[in-house]
Coordinates of C-alpha atoms and ligand atoms in Angstrom, one line a residue:
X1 CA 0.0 0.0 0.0
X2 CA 2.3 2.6 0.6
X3 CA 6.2 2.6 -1.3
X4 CA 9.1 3.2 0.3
X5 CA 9.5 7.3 -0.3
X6 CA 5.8 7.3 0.9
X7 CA 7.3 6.0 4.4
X8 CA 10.2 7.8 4.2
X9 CA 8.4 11.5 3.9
X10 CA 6.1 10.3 6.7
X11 CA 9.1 9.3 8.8
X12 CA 10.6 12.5 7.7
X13 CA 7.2 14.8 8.3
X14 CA 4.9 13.5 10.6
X15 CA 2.4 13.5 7.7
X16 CA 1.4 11.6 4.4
X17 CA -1.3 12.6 1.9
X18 CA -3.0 9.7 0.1
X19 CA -4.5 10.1 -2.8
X20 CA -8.0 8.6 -3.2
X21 CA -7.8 6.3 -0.4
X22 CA -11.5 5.8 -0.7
X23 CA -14.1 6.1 -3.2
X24 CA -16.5 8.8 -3.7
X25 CA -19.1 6.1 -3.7
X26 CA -17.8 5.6 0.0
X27 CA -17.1 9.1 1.0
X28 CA -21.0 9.1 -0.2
X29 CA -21.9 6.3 1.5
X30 CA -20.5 7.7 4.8
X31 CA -22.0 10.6 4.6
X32 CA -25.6 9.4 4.0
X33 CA -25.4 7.0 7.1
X34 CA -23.8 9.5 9.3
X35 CA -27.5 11.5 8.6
X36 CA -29.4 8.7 9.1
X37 CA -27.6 7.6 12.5
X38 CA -28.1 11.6 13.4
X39 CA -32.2 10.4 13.4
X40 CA -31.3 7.2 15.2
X41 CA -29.4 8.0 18.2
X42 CA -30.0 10.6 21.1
X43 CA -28.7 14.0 20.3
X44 CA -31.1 15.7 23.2
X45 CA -28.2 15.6 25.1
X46 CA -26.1 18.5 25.1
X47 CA -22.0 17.7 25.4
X48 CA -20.0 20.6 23.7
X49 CA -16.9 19.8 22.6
X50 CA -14.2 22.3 22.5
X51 CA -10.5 22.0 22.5
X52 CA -9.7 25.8 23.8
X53 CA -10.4 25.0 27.5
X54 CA -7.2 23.2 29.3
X55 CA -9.9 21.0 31.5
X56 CA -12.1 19.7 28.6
X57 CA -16.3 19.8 29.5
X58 CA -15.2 15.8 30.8
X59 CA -18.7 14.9 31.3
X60 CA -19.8 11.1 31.6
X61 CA -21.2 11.3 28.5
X62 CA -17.9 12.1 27.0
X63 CA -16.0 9.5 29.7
X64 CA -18.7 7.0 28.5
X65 CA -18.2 7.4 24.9
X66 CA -15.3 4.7 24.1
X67 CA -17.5 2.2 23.2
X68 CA -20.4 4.3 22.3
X69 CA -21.8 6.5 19.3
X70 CA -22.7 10.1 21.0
X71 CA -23.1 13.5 19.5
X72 CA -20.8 16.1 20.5
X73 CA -22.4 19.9 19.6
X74 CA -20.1 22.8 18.7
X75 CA -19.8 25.5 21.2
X76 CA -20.7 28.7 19.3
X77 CA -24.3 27.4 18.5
X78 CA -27.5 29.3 17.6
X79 CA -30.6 29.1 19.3
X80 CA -33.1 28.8 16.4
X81 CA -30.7 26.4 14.7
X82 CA -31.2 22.7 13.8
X83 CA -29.7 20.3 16.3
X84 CA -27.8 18.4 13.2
X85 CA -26.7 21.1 11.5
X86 CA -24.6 22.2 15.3
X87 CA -22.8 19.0 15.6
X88 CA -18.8 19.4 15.9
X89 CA -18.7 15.7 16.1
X90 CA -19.7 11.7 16.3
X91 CA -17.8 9.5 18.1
X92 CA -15.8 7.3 19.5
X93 CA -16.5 3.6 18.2
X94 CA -18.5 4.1 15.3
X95 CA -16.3 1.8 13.7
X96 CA -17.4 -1.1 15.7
X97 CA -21.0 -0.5 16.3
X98 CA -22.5 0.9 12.3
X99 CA -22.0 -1.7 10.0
X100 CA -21.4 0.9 7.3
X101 CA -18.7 2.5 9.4
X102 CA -16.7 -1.1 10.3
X103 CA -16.7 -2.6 6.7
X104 CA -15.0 1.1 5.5
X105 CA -12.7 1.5 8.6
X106 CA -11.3 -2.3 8.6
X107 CA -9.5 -2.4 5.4
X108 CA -7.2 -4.6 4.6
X109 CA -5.2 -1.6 3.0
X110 CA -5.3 0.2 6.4
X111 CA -3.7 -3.2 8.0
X112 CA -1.0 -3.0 5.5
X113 CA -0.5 0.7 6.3
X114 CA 0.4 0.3 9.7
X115 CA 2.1 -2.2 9.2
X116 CA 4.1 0.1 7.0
X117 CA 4.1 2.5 9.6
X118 CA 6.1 -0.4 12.2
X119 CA 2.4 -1.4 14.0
X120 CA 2.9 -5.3 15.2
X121 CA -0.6 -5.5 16.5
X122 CA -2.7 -2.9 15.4
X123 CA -5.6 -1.6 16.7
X124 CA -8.2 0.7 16.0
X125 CA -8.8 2.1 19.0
X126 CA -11.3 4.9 18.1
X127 CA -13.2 6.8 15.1
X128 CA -14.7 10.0 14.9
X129 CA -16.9 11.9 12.2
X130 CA -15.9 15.8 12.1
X131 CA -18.7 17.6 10.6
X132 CA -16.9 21.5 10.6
X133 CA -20.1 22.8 9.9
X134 CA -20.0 26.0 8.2
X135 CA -19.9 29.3 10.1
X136 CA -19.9 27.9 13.4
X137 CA -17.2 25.3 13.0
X138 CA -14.9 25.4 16.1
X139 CA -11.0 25.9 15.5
X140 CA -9.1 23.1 16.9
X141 CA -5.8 24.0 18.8
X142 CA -2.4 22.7 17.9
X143 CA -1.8 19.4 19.5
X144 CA -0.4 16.1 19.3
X145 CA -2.7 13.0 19.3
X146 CA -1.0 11.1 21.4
X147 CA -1.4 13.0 24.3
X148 CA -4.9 11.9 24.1
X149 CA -3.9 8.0 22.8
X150 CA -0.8 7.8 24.8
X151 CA 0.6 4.5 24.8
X152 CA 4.1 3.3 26.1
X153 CA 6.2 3.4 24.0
X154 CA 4.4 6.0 21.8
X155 CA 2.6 3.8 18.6
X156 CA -0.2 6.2 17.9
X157 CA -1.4 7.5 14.3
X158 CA -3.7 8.5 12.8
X159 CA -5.8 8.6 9.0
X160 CA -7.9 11.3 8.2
X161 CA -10.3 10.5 5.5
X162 CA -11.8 13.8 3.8
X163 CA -15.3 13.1 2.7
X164 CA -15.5 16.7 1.1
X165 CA -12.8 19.0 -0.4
X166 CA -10.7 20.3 2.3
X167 CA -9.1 23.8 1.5
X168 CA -7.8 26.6 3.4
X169 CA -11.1 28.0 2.8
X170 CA -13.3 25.7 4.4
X171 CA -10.7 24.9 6.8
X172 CA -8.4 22.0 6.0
X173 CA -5.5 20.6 8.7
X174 CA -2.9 22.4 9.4
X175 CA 0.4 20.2 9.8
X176 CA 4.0 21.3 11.0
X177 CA 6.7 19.0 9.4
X178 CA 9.0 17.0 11.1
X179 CA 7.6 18.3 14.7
X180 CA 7.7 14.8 16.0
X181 CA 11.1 14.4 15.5
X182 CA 11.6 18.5 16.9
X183 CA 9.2 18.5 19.9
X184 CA 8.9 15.9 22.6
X185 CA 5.1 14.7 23.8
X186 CA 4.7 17.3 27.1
X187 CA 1.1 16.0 28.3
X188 CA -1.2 13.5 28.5
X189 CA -5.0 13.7 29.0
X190 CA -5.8 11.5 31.8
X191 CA -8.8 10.2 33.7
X192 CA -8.8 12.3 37.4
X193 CA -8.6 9.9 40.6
X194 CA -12.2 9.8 40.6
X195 CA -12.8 8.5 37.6
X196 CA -15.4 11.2 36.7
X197 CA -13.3 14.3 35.2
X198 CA -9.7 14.6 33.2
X199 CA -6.9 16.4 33.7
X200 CA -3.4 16.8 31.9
X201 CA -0.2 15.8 33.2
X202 CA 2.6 16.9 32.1
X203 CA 5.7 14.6 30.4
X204 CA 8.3 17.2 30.3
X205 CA 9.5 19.5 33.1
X206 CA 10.3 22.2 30.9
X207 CA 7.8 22.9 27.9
X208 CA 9.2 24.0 24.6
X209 CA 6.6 26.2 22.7
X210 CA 5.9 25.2 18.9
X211 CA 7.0 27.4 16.4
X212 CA 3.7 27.2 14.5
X213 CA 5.6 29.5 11.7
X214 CA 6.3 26.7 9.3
X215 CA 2.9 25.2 9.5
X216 CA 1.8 23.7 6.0
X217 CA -2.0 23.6 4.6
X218 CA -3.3 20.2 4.1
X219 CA -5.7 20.7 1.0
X220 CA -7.2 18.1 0.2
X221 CA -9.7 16.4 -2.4
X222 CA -12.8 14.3 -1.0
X223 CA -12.0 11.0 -1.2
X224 CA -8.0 11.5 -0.2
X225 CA -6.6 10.5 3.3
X226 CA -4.4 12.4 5.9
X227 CA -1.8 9.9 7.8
X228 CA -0.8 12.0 10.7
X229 CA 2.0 10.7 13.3
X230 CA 0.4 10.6 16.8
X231 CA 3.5 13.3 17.4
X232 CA 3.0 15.5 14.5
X233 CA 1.3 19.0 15.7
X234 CA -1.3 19.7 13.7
X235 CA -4.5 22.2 14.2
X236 CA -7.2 23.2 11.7
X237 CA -9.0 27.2 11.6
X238 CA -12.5 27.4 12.6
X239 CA -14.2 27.2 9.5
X240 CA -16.3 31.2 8.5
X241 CA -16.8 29.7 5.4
X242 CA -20.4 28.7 3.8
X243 CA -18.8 25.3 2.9
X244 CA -18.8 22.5 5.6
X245 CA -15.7 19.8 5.4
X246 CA -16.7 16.6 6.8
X247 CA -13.9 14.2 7.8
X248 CA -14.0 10.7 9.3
X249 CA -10.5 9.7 11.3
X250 CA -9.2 6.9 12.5
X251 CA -6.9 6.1 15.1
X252 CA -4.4 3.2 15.8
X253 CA -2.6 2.2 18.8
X254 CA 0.1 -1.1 18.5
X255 CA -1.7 -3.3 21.0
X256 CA 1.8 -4.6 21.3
X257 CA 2.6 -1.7 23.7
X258 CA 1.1 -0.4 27.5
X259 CA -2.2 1.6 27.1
X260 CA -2.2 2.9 30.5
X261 CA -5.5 2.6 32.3
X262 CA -5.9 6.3 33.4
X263 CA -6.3 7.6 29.3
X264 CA -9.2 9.0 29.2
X265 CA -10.7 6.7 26.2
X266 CA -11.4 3.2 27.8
X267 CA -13.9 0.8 26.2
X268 CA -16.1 -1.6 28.9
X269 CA -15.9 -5.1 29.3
X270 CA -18.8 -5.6 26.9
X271 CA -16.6 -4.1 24.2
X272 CA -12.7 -5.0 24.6
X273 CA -10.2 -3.6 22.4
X274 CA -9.7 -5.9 19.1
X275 CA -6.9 -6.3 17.0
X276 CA -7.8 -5.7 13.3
X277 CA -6.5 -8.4 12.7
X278 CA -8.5 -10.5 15.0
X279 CA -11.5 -8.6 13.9
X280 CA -10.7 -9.1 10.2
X281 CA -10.1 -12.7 10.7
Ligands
LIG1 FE1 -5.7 15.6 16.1

């Protein structure tokens, strides 16, 4: 799936872009059961989801959501608005519960990637649909993902599937290249003592601030996928366009290293963590 100078600019950058890694009959497909999952589950309840506030709105129903499809709204909403038109996101095991959503995200293609990538026993460990809706599309501060799927020693990545065109306009990712190799992980989002709140702790003693100068647009078409290194910083703009850029992303752990027990993402005993290849067969 991917050739050698594909790994070697992901080792190099933290990033990949792969052209039409699926269909548009998929990206379609997607799309059109995300809506009709919108009718089926419960979006009464009101979880916001921003990234701007250092303690995240760590509600149950965001603890709870491992194993679970929940809505999560946007936090600049409008009153008179429709509830599914104010969603930032779907998540976090879509692609184990829809049937639409596990038949696209277990690809033997996506195996082969991260094995690729140096994954022994690959997982996916969570999925999420972005919706970025137009207007009121929250920004997304720069991070790294593994501080929220830290594992020991560090195996996280990601795949970001666009399933519409992605520009600066409508507000694509933002990467910065070769940060994992510049930048050390300095947090991790943890479950608090009680089990009913998160908190970050930090890796590092000193923190080294990003130099967010050399950060590169990720334009993309729909249908193309975004492999982003669990230490690659990366942000997107909120999105003041009229356009909305729906993504579905993946992301992997090796199951052949720790995943700590205090991360906040943890799936219950009626859903254990599978290996894609146990769940491939
Ligand atoms: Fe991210």
């Amino acid at each position: 799936m991917l050739t050698p100078e594909q790994v070697q600019f992901y080792e190099e950058n933290g990033f990949l872009i792969l052209e039409k890694y699926a269909t548009y009959q998929e990206t379609d497909a997607l799309r059109q059961r995300m809506n009709e999952i919108l009718d089926e589950v419960q979006i009464d309840h009101h979880s916001v989801f921003s990234t701007n506030i250092q303690t995240r709105t760590s509600d149950q129903y965001f603890l709870e959501s491992g194993d679970k499809i929940r809505c999560f709204f946007e936090e600049q909403t409008q009153e008179n608005g429709e509830k599914k038109q104010q969603i930032n996101k779907v998540g976090h095991a879509l692609h184990e519960l829809d049937e639409v959503y596990k038949k696209f995200s277990y690809k033997t293609k996506l195996l082969e990637i991260a094995q690729a990538l140096g994954h022994q026993k690959s997982a996916i460990i969570q999925s999420q649909y972005i919706f970025k809706p137009p207007q009121i599309g929250g920004n997304v501060s720069p991070h790294m993902d593994s501080t929220f799927l830290y594992t020991e020693p560090l195996s996280c990545f990601g795949i970001w599937i666009a399933l519409e065109d992605a520009t600066i306009e409508n507000a694509c990712l933002w990467a910065l290249p070769q940060s994992h190799k510049i930048y050390p992980l300095q947090e991790r989002f943890v479950r608090n003592e009680n089990n009913d709140g998160t908190l970050f702790v930090d890796l590092v003693k000193e923190r080294s601030k990003w130099n967010l100068k050399t950060l590169v647009p990720l334009e993309v078409k729909k249908g193309d996928a975004v492999l982003l290194h669990g230490s690659n910083v990366h942000l997107s703009y909120a999105n003041t366009s009229k356009r909305s850029r729906n993504a579905y992303v993946l992301h992997l752990i090796d199951m052949a290293c720790e995943y700590p027990k205090d991360n906040w993402l943890q799936r219950g005993e009626k859903l254990p963590l599978k290996s894609m290849m146990e769940v491939m067969g």
